[in-house]
């Protein structure tokens, strides 16, 4: 099954640009920014990261969606995702709190946090 088909089957969408960007991180280990169809038009305002290992779905960063997560790097064993953090009074353009970096690693065909945890919201 094609990666985009898996994303759609799970009730999410992505863009061609995000699929292309995912291919540039590491061969065999991909991280794709996805969003629910209702949120996609907002520029991934509320998004998740889906992981694929050798073309197979290997998990999701968390069950909560996040404001503008950024996939910052990847290699053949790990992927780093940076989550902007917002104070209650911050506009969505301008997070003022220190971002949170979470490193995910492949374990038994599933991606799991190995350093840090995604923010709860």
mmCIF file of N, CA and C in Angstrom:
data_model
loop_
_atom_site.group_PDB
_atom_site.id
_atom_site.type_symbol
_atom_site.label_atom_id
_atom_site.label_comp_id
_atom_site.label_asym_id
_atom_site.label_seq_id
_atom_site.Cartn_x
_atom_site.Cartn_y
_atom_site.Cartn_z
ATOM 1 N N UNK A 1 0.844 -1.175 0.000
ATOM 2 C CA UNK A 1 0.000 0.000 0.000
ATOM 3 C C UNK A 1 0.894 1.245 0.000
ATOM 4 N N UNK A 2 0.543 2.225 -0.771
ATOM 5 C CA UNK A 2 1.283 3.471 -0.879
ATOM 6 C C UNK A 2 1.135 4.272 0.416
ATOM 7 N N UNK A 3 2.166 5.018 0.797
ATOM 8 C CA UNK A 3 2.163 5.787 2.042
ATOM 9 C C UNK A 3 0.961 6.726 2.120
ATOM 10 N N UNK A 4 0.648 7.386 1.037
ATOM 11 C CA UNK A 4 -0.504 8.309 1.045
ATOM 12 C C UNK A 4 -1.805 7.557 1.303
ATOM 13 N N UNK A 5 -1.938 6.339 0.784
ATOM 14 C CA UNK A 5 -3.133 5.527 1.037
ATOM 15 C C UNK A 5 -3.264 5.174 2.516
ATOM 16 N N UNK A 6 -2.139 4.880 3.150
ATOM 17 C CA UNK A 6 -2.149 4.568 4.588
ATOM 18 C C UNK A 6 -2.603 5.797 5.371
ATOM 19 N N UNK A 7 -2.071 6.958 5.021
ATOM 20 C CA UNK A 7 -2.439 8.204 5.692
ATOM 21 C C UNK A 7 -3.937 8.450 5.551
ATOM 22 N N UNK A 8 -4.470 8.283 4.357
ATOM 23 C CA UNK A 8 -5.908 8.482 4.124
ATOM 24 C C UNK A 8 -6.735 7.461 4.891
ATOM 25 N N UNK A 9 -6.300 6.218 4.920
ATOM 26 C CA UNK A 9 -7.046 5.160 5.620
ATOM 27 C C UNK A 9 -7.138 5.445 7.116
ATOM 28 N N UNK A 10 -6.205 6.182 7.659
ATOM 29 C CA UNK A 10 -6.223 6.518 9.086
ATOM 30 C C UNK A 10 -6.968 7.822 9.360
ATOM 31 N N UNK A 11 -7.565 8.400 8.311
ATOM 32 C CA UNK A 11 -8.383 9.601 8.474
ATOM 33 C C UNK A 11 -7.612 10.905 8.439
ATOM 34 N N UNK A 12 -6.402 10.887 7.862
ATOM 35 C CA UNK A 12 -5.569 12.078 7.784
ATOM 36 C C UNK A 12 -5.266 12.407 6.331
ATOM 37 N N UNK A 13 -4.710 13.584 6.120
ATOM 38 C CA UNK A 13 -4.277 14.047 4.804
ATOM 39 C C UNK A 13 -2.858 14.585 4.927
ATOM 40 N N UNK A 14 -2.221 14.733 3.796
ATOM 41 C CA UNK A 14 -0.931 15.412 3.721
ATOM 42 C C UNK A 14 -0.851 16.068 2.360
ATOM 43 N N UNK A 15 0.253 16.706 2.072
ATOM 44 C CA UNK A 15 0.427 17.329 0.763
ATOM 45 C C UNK A 15 1.562 16.633 0.026
ATOM 46 N N UNK A 16 1.616 16.846 -1.262
ATOM 47 C CA UNK A 16 2.706 16.306 -2.073
ATOM 48 C C UNK A 16 4.034 16.857 -1.574
ATOM 49 N N UNK A 17 4.037 18.128 -1.175
ATOM 50 C CA UNK A 17 5.268 18.751 -0.682
ATOM 51 C C UNK A 17 5.769 18.075 0.597
ATOM 52 N N UNK A 18 4.853 17.725 1.487
ATOM 53 C CA UNK A 18 5.254 17.049 2.723
ATOM 54 C C UNK A 18 5.779 15.646 2.432
ATOM 55 N N UNK A 19 5.163 14.959 1.490
ATOM 56 C CA UNK A 19 5.662 13.628 1.107
ATOM 57 C C UNK A 19 7.055 13.730 0.504
ATOM 58 N N UNK A 20 7.278 14.743 -0.327
ATOM 59 C CA UNK A 20 8.601 14.938 -0.914
ATOM 60 C C UNK A 20 9.632 15.291 0.152
ATOM 61 N N UNK A 21 9.254 16.147 1.104
ATOM 62 C CA UNK A 21 10.172 16.535 2.178
ATOM 63 C C UNK A 21 10.545 15.324 3.025
ATOM 64 N N UNK A 22 9.599 14.432 3.256
ATOM 65 C CA UNK A 22 9.853 13.241 4.077
ATOM 66 C C UNK A 22 10.937 12.371 3.460
ATOM 67 N N UNK A 23 10.998 12.318 2.154
ATOM 68 C CA UNK A 23 11.989 11.500 1.477
ATOM 69 C C UNK A 23 13.411 12.004 1.624
ATOM 70 N N UNK A 24 13.566 13.242 2.082
ATOM 71 C CA UNK A 24 14.894 13.813 2.190
ATOM 72 C C UNK A 24 15.577 13.597 3.525
ATOM 73 N N UNK A 25 14.929 12.943 4.470
ATOM 74 C CA UNK A 25 15.523 12.797 5.794
ATOM 75 C C UNK A 25 16.425 11.583 5.911
ATOM 76 N N UNK A 26 15.912 10.422 5.628
ATOM 77 C CA UNK A 26 16.716 9.206 5.767
ATOM 78 C C UNK A 26 16.111 8.105 4.915
ATOM 79 N N UNK A 27 16.925 7.354 4.207
ATOM 80 C CA UNK A 27 16.379 6.249 3.427
ATOM 81 C C UNK A 27 15.815 5.178 4.355
ATOM 82 N N UNK A 28 14.615 4.726 4.049
ATOM 83 C CA UNK A 28 14.016 3.652 4.823
ATOM 84 C C UNK A 28 13.236 4.099 6.037
ATOM 85 N N UNK A 29 13.485 5.311 6.549
ATOM 86 C CA UNK A 29 12.786 5.817 7.726
ATOM 87 C C UNK A 29 12.233 7.194 7.392
ATOM 88 N N UNK A 30 10.912 7.301 7.312
ATOM 89 C CA UNK A 30 10.279 8.548 6.899
ATOM 90 C C UNK A 30 9.403 9.104 8.005
ATOM 91 N N UNK A 31 9.329 10.421 8.076
ATOM 92 C CA UNK A 31 8.416 11.123 8.969
ATOM 93 C C UNK A 31 7.618 12.093 8.110
ATOM 94 N N UNK A 32 6.287 11.966 8.136
ATOM 95 C CA UNK A 32 5.423 12.773 7.277
ATOM 96 C C UNK A 32 4.488 13.602 8.153
ATOM 97 N N UNK A 33 4.445 14.905 7.912
ATOM 98 C CA UNK A 33 3.521 15.773 8.616
ATOM 99 C C UNK A 33 2.124 15.550 8.044
ATOM 100 N N UNK A 34 1.159 15.264 8.923
ATOM 101 C CA UNK A 34 -0.212 14.975 8.502
ATOM 102 C C UNK A 34 -1.182 15.785 9.353
ATOM 103 N N UNK A 35 -2.398 15.930 8.835
ATOM 104 C CA UNK A 35 -3.445 16.635 9.571
ATOM 105 C C UNK A 35 -4.791 16.016 9.218
ATOM 106 N N UNK A 36 -5.751 16.211 10.100
ATOM 107 C CA UNK A 36 -7.121 15.832 9.785
ATOM 108 C C UNK A 36 -7.565 16.714 8.622
ATOM 109 N N UNK A 37 -8.432 16.219 7.750
ATOM 110 C CA UNK A 37 -8.842 17.025 6.588
ATOM 111 C C UNK A 37 -9.359 18.408 6.957
ATOM 112 N N UNK A 38 -10.043 18.541 8.093
ATOM 113 C CA UNK A 38 -10.580 19.846 8.489
ATOM 114 C C UNK A 38 -9.482 20.832 8.871
ATOM 115 N N UNK A 39 -8.290 20.345 9.215
ATOM 116 C CA UNK A 39 -7.196 21.219 9.636
ATOM 117 C C UNK A 39 -6.158 21.454 8.553
ATOM 118 N N UNK A 40 -6.202 20.701 7.475
ATOM 119 C CA UNK A 40 -5.165 20.802 6.457
ATOM 120 C C UNK A 40 -5.118 22.183 5.814
ATOM 121 N N UNK A 41 -6.268 22.794 5.611
ATOM 122 C CA UNK A 41 -6.311 24.118 4.995
ATOM 123 C C UNK A 41 -5.691 25.209 5.851
ATOM 124 N N UNK A 42 -5.465 24.918 7.120
ATOM 125 C CA UNK A 42 -4.858 25.901 8.021
ATOM 126 C C UNK A 42 -3.338 25.806 8.025
ATOM 127 N N UNK A 43 -2.751 25.150 7.053
ATOM 128 C CA UNK A 43 -1.296 25.053 6.994
ATOM 129 C C UNK A 43 -0.716 24.185 8.093
ATOM 130 N N UNK A 44 -1.359 23.055 8.356
ATOM 131 C CA UNK A 44 -0.897 22.131 9.396
ATOM 132 C C UNK A 44 -0.905 22.791 10.773
ATOM 133 N N UNK A 45 -1.893 23.659 10.979
ATOM 134 C CA UNK A 45 -1.998 24.316 12.282
ATOM 135 C C UNK A 45 -2.118 23.286 13.404
ATOM 136 N N UNK A 46 -2.893 22.267 13.180
ATOM 137 C CA UNK A 46 -3.064 21.199 14.166
ATOM 138 C C UNK A 46 -2.650 19.905 13.469
ATOM 139 N N UNK A 47 -1.447 19.434 13.747
ATOM 140 C CA UNK A 47 -0.879 18.342 12.953
ATOM 141 C C UNK A 47 -0.259 17.257 13.819
ATOM 142 N N UNK A 48 0.042 16.157 13.166
ATOM 143 C CA UNK A 48 0.774 15.043 13.758
ATOM 144 C C UNK A 48 1.876 14.628 12.797
ATOM 145 N N UNK A 49 2.737 13.751 13.281
ATOM 146 C CA UNK A 49 3.778 13.170 12.451
ATOM 147 C C UNK A 49 3.523 11.671 12.391
ATOM 148 N N UNK A 50 3.410 11.136 11.180
ATOM 149 C CA UNK A 50 3.309 9.693 10.969
ATOM 150 C C UNK A 50 4.684 9.193 10.553
ATOM 151 N N UNK A 51 5.071 8.055 11.100
ATOM 152 C CA UNK A 51 6.360 7.460 10.791
ATOM 153 C C UNK A 51 6.176 6.215 9.929
ATOM 154 N N UNK A 52 7.103 6.029 8.988
ATOM 155 C CA UNK A 52 7.109 4.864 8.116
ATOM 156 C C UNK A 52 8.522 4.292 8.095
ATOM 157 N N UNK A 53 8.619 2.986 8.293
ATOM 158 C CA UNK A 53 9.909 2.293 8.240
ATOM 159 C C UNK A 53 9.859 1.301 7.099
ATOM 160 N N UNK A 54 10.730 1.481 6.122
ATOM 161 C CA UNK A 54 10.774 0.620 4.934
ATOM 162 C C UNK A 54 9.407 0.506 4.274
ATOM 163 N N UNK A 55 8.681 1.620 4.215
ATOM 164 C CA UNK A 55 7.388 1.674 3.558
ATOM 165 C C UNK A 55 6.210 1.240 4.404
ATOM 166 N N UNK A 56 6.450 0.748 5.605
ATOM 167 C CA UNK A 56 5.367 0.293 6.481
ATOM 168 C C UNK A 56 5.102 1.322 7.573
ATOM 169 N N UNK A 57 3.826 1.499 7.912
ATOM 170 C CA UNK A 57 3.443 2.413 8.975
ATOM 171 C C UNK A 57 4.097 1.973 10.278
ATOM 172 N N UNK A 58 4.763 2.904 10.964
ATOM 173 C CA UNK A 58 5.487 2.575 12.194
ATOM 174 C C UNK A 58 5.042 3.425 13.371
ATOM 175 N N UNK A 59 3.903 4.093 13.240
ATOM 176 C CA UNK A 59 3.365 4.830 14.368
ATOM 177 C C UNK A 59 3.191 6.310 14.124
ATOM 178 N N UNK A 60 2.708 6.945 15.169
ATOM 179 C CA UNK A 60 2.351 8.363 15.157
ATOM 180 C C UNK A 60 3.025 9.025 16.360
ATOM 181 N N UNK A 61 3.365 10.282 16.240
ATOM 182 C CA UNK A 61 4.073 10.940 17.340
ATOM 183 C C UNK A 61 3.268 10.986 18.625
ATOM 184 N N UNK A 62 1.954 11.237 18.555
ATOM 185 C CA UNK A 62 1.105 11.228 19.743
ATOM 186 C C UNK A 62 -0.362 11.237 19.315
ATOM 187 N N UNK A 63 -1.235 11.053 20.268
ATOM 188 C CA UNK A 63 -2.665 11.083 19.960
ATOM 189 C C UNK A 63 -3.202 12.506 19.932
ATOM 190 N N UNK A 64 -2.484 13.456 20.526
ATOM 191 C CA UNK A 64 -2.889 14.860 20.490
ATOM 192 C C UNK A 64 -2.295 15.520 19.251
ATOM 193 N N UNK A 65 -3.051 16.443 18.664
ATOM 194 C CA UNK A 65 -2.465 17.200 17.557
ATOM 195 C C UNK A 65 -1.647 18.346 18.145
ATOM 196 N N UNK A 66 -0.710 18.853 17.347
ATOM 197 C CA UNK A 66 0.213 19.878 17.818
ATOM 198 C C UNK A 66 0.241 21.040 16.849
ATOM 199 N N UNK A 67 0.444 22.237 17.392
ATOM 200 C CA UNK A 67 0.554 23.418 16.548
ATOM 201 C C UNK A 67 1.932 23.454 15.900
ATOM 202 N N UNK A 68 1.946 23.326 14.611
ATOM 203 C CA UNK A 68 3.147 23.476 13.782
ATOM 204 C C UNK A 68 4.373 22.674 14.231
ATOM 205 N N UNK A 69 4.262 21.357 14.414
ATOM 206 C CA UNK A 69 5.476 20.584 14.717
ATOM 207 C C UNK A 69 6.415 20.616 13.509
ATOM 208 N N UNK A 70 7.717 20.518 13.782
ATOM 209 C CA UNK A 70 8.710 20.555 12.707
ATOM 210 C C UNK A 70 9.597 19.322 12.789
ATOM 211 N N UNK A 71 9.705 18.616 11.689
ATOM 212 C CA UNK A 71 10.618 17.484 11.603
ATOM 213 C C UNK A 71 11.987 18.083 11.310
ATOM 214 N N UNK A 72 12.911 17.954 12.256
ATOM 215 C CA UNK A 72 14.162 18.694 12.083
ATOM 216 C C UNK A 72 15.300 17.873 11.507
ATOM 217 N N UNK A 73 15.366 16.565 11.772
ATOM 218 C CA UNK A 73 16.390 15.726 11.155
ATOM 219 C C UNK A 73 16.018 14.268 11.342
ATOM 220 N N UNK A 74 16.679 13.436 10.570
ATOM 221 C CA UNK A 74 16.485 11.999 10.691
ATOM 222 C C UNK A 74 17.712 11.269 10.187
ATOM 223 N N UNK A 75 17.862 10.040 10.647
ATOM 224 C CA UNK A 75 18.911 9.173 10.126
ATOM 225 C C UNK A 75 18.316 7.781 9.991
ATOM 226 N N UNK A 76 19.124 6.764 9.888
ATOM 227 C CA UNK A 76 18.568 5.432 9.666
ATOM 228 C C UNK A 76 17.968 4.812 10.923
ATOM 229 N N UNK A 77 18.068 5.481 12.084
ATOM 230 C CA UNK A 77 17.548 4.912 13.325
ATOM 231 C C UNK A 77 16.673 5.866 14.134
ATOM 232 N N UNK A 78 16.807 7.177 13.895
ATOM 233 C CA UNK A 78 16.080 8.143 14.721
ATOM 234 C C UNK A 78 15.576 9.321 13.891
ATOM 235 N N UNK A 79 14.529 9.972 14.426
ATOM 236 C CA UNK A 79 13.987 11.180 13.817
ATOM 237 C C UNK A 79 13.719 12.178 14.937
ATOM 238 N N UNK A 80 14.096 13.426 14.705
ATOM 239 C CA UNK A 80 13.886 14.492 15.681
ATOM 240 C C UNK A 80 12.709 15.362 15.244
ATOM 241 N N UNK A 81 11.781 15.588 16.183
ATOM 242 C CA UNK A 81 10.638 16.462 15.939
ATOM 243 C C UNK A 81 10.687 17.567 16.989
ATOM 244 N N UNK A 82 10.527 18.817 16.533
ATOM 245 C CA UNK A 82 10.524 19.962 17.430
ATOM 246 C C UNK A 82 9.107 20.514 17.501
ATOM 247 N N UNK A 83 8.630 20.670 18.740
ATOM 248 C CA UNK A 83 7.280 21.167 18.986
ATOM 249 C C UNK A 83 7.364 22.586 19.551
ATOM 250 N N UNK A 84 6.846 23.586 18.822
ATOM 251 C CA UNK A 84 6.780 24.929 19.399
ATOM 252 C C UNK A 84 5.892 24.885 20.652
ATOM 253 N N UNK A 85 6.212 25.732 21.613
ATOM 254 C CA UNK A 85 5.408 25.790 22.845
ATOM 255 C C UNK A 85 4.882 27.206 23.030
ATOM 256 N N UNK A 86 3.614 27.284 23.326
ATOM 257 C CA UNK A 86 2.921 28.562 23.398
ATOM 258 C C UNK A 86 2.481 28.885 24.817
ATOM 259 N N UNK A 87 2.695 30.129 25.227
ATOM 260 C CA UNK A 87 2.086 30.619 26.454
ATOM 261 C C UNK A 87 0.612 30.874 26.149
ATOM 262 N N UNK A 88 -0.200 30.930 27.173
ATOM 263 C CA UNK A 88 -1.645 31.075 26.983
ATOM 264 C C UNK A 88 -2.000 32.326 26.176
ATOM 265 N N UNK A 89 -1.200 33.369 26.284
ATOM 266 C CA UNK A 89 -1.512 34.623 25.587
ATOM 267 C C UNK A 89 -0.835 34.747 24.216
ATOM 268 N N UNK A 90 -0.072 33.741 23.786
ATOM 269 C CA UNK A 90 0.640 33.810 22.499
ATOM 270 C C UNK A 90 -0.309 33.679 21.320
ATOM 271 N N UNK A 91 -0.029 34.448 20.275
ATOM 272 C CA UNK A 91 -0.704 34.244 18.991
ATOM 273 C C UNK A 91 -0.081 33.013 18.331
ATOM 274 N N UNK A 92 -0.817 32.355 17.423
ATOM 275 C CA UNK A 92 -0.297 31.134 16.792
ATOM 276 C C UNK A 92 0.946 31.397 15.948
ATOM 277 N N UNK A 93 1.171 32.638 15.586
ATOM 278 C CA UNK A 93 2.382 32.959 14.809
ATOM 279 C C UNK A 93 3.632 33.016 15.659
ATOM 280 N N UNK A 94 3.451 33.186 16.969
ATOM 281 C CA UNK A 94 4.590 33.636 17.758
ATOM 282 C C UNK A 94 4.708 32.923 19.108
ATOM 283 N N UNK A 95 5.173 31.678 19.118
ATOM 284 C CA UNK A 95 5.345 31.000 20.409
ATOM 285 C C UNK A 95 6.481 31.645 21.197
ATOM 286 N N UNK A 96 6.279 31.831 22.495
ATOM 287 C CA UNK A 96 7.302 32.485 23.310
ATOM 288 C C UNK A 96 8.030 31.519 24.242
ATOM 289 N N UNK A 97 7.497 30.333 24.440
ATOM 290 C CA UNK A 97 8.150 29.369 25.313
ATOM 291 C C UNK A 97 9.199 28.582 24.534
ATOM 292 N N UNK A 98 10.193 28.057 25.238
ATOM 293 C CA UNK A 98 11.222 27.253 24.582
ATOM 294 C C UNK A 98 10.590 26.045 23.891
ATOM 295 N N UNK A 99 11.008 25.758 22.665
ATOM 296 C CA UNK A 99 10.454 24.580 21.969
ATOM 297 C C UNK A 99 10.902 23.289 22.651
ATOM 298 N N UNK A 100 10.163 22.238 22.379
ATOM 299 C CA UNK A 100 10.487 20.931 22.951
ATOM 300 C C UNK A 100 10.926 20.002 21.830
ATOM 301 N N UNK A 101 12.131 19.448 21.936
ATOM 302 C CA UNK A 101 12.640 18.490 20.960
ATOM 303 C C UNK A 101 12.405 17.079 21.496
ATOM 304 N N UNK A 102 11.842 16.245 20.638
ATOM 305 C CA UNK A 102 11.640 14.843 20.988
ATOM 306 C C UNK A 102 12.319 14.007 19.917
ATOM 307 N N UNK A 103 13.125 13.063 20.345
ATOM 308 C CA UNK A 103 13.783 12.156 19.408
ATOM 309 C C UNK A 103 13.065 10.820 19.473
ATOM 310 N N UNK A 104 12.627 10.359 18.309
ATOM 311 C CA UNK A 104 11.939 9.084 18.175
ATOM 312 C C UNK A 104 12.891 8.067 17.571
ATOM 313 N N UNK A 105 12.832 6.851 18.062
ATOM 314 C CA UNK A 105 13.667 5.783 17.536
ATOM 315 C C UNK A 105 12.835 4.565 17.175
ATOM 316 N N UNK A 106 13.331 3.792 16.245
ATOM 317 C CA UNK A 106 12.641 2.593 15.783
ATOM 318 C C UNK A 106 12.950 1.431 16.728
ATOM 319 N N UNK A 107 11.881 0.833 17.276
ATOM 320 C CA UNK A 107 12.024 -0.300 18.174
ATOM 321 C C UNK A 107 10.946 -1.318 17.831
ATOM 322 N N UNK A 108 11.356 -2.500 17.388
ATOM 323 C CA UNK A 108 10.407 -3.567 17.031
ATOM 324 C C UNK A 108 9.370 -3.075 16.017
ATOM 325 N N UNK A 109 9.833 -2.404 14.977
ATOM 326 C CA UNK A 109 9.010 -1.901 13.873
ATOM 327 C C UNK A 109 8.065 -0.772 14.256
ATOM 328 N N UNK A 110 8.241 -0.174 15.431
ATOM 329 C CA UNK A 110 7.432 0.960 15.868
ATOM 330 C C UNK A 110 8.337 2.100 16.315
ATOM 331 N N UNK A 111 7.932 3.324 15.983
ATOM 332 C CA UNK A 111 8.657 4.500 16.442
ATOM 333 C C UNK A 111 8.180 4.857 17.840
ATOM 334 N N UNK A 112 9.137 5.081 18.728
ATOM 335 C CA UNK A 112 8.832 5.436 20.103
ATOM 336 C C UNK A 112 9.754 6.561 20.543
ATOM 337 N N UNK A 113 9.285 7.427 21.449
ATOM 338 C CA UNK A 113 10.173 8.468 21.961
ATOM 339 C C UNK A 113 11.343 7.842 22.719
ATOM 340 N N UNK A 114 12.551 8.266 22.405
ATOM 341 C CA UNK A 114 13.731 7.793 23.141
ATOM 342 C C UNK A 114 14.342 8.931 23.949
ATOM 343 N N UNK A 115 13.942 10.154 23.641
ATOM 344 C CA UNK A 115 14.421 11.318 24.387
ATOM 345 C C UNK A 115 13.292 12.343 24.400
ATOM 346 N N UNK A 116 12.693 12.541 25.570
ATOM 347 C CA UNK A 116 11.595 13.488 25.696
ATOM 348 C C UNK A 116 10.262 12.853 25.331
ATOM 349 N N UNK A 117 9.220 13.616 25.502
ATOM 350 C CA UNK A 117 7.856 13.221 25.158
ATOM 351 C C UNK A 117 7.177 14.397 24.479
ATOM 352 N N UNK A 118 6.305 14.140 23.496
ATOM 353 C CA UNK A 118 5.577 15.252 22.873
ATOM 354 C C UNK A 118 4.721 15.971 23.924
ATOM 355 N N UNK A 119 4.545 17.282 23.757
ATOM 356 C CA UNK A 119 3.658 18.010 24.676
ATOM 357 C C UNK A 119 2.243 17.418 24.608
ATOM 358 N N UNK A 120 1.486 17.597 25.678
ATOM 359 C CA UNK A 120 0.147 17.011 25.714
ATOM 360 C C UNK A 120 -0.824 17.744 24.816
ATOM 361 N N UNK A 121 -0.585 18.994 24.508
ATOM 362 C CA UNK A 121 -1.456 19.711 23.561
ATOM 363 C C UNK A 121 -0.700 20.847 22.927
#
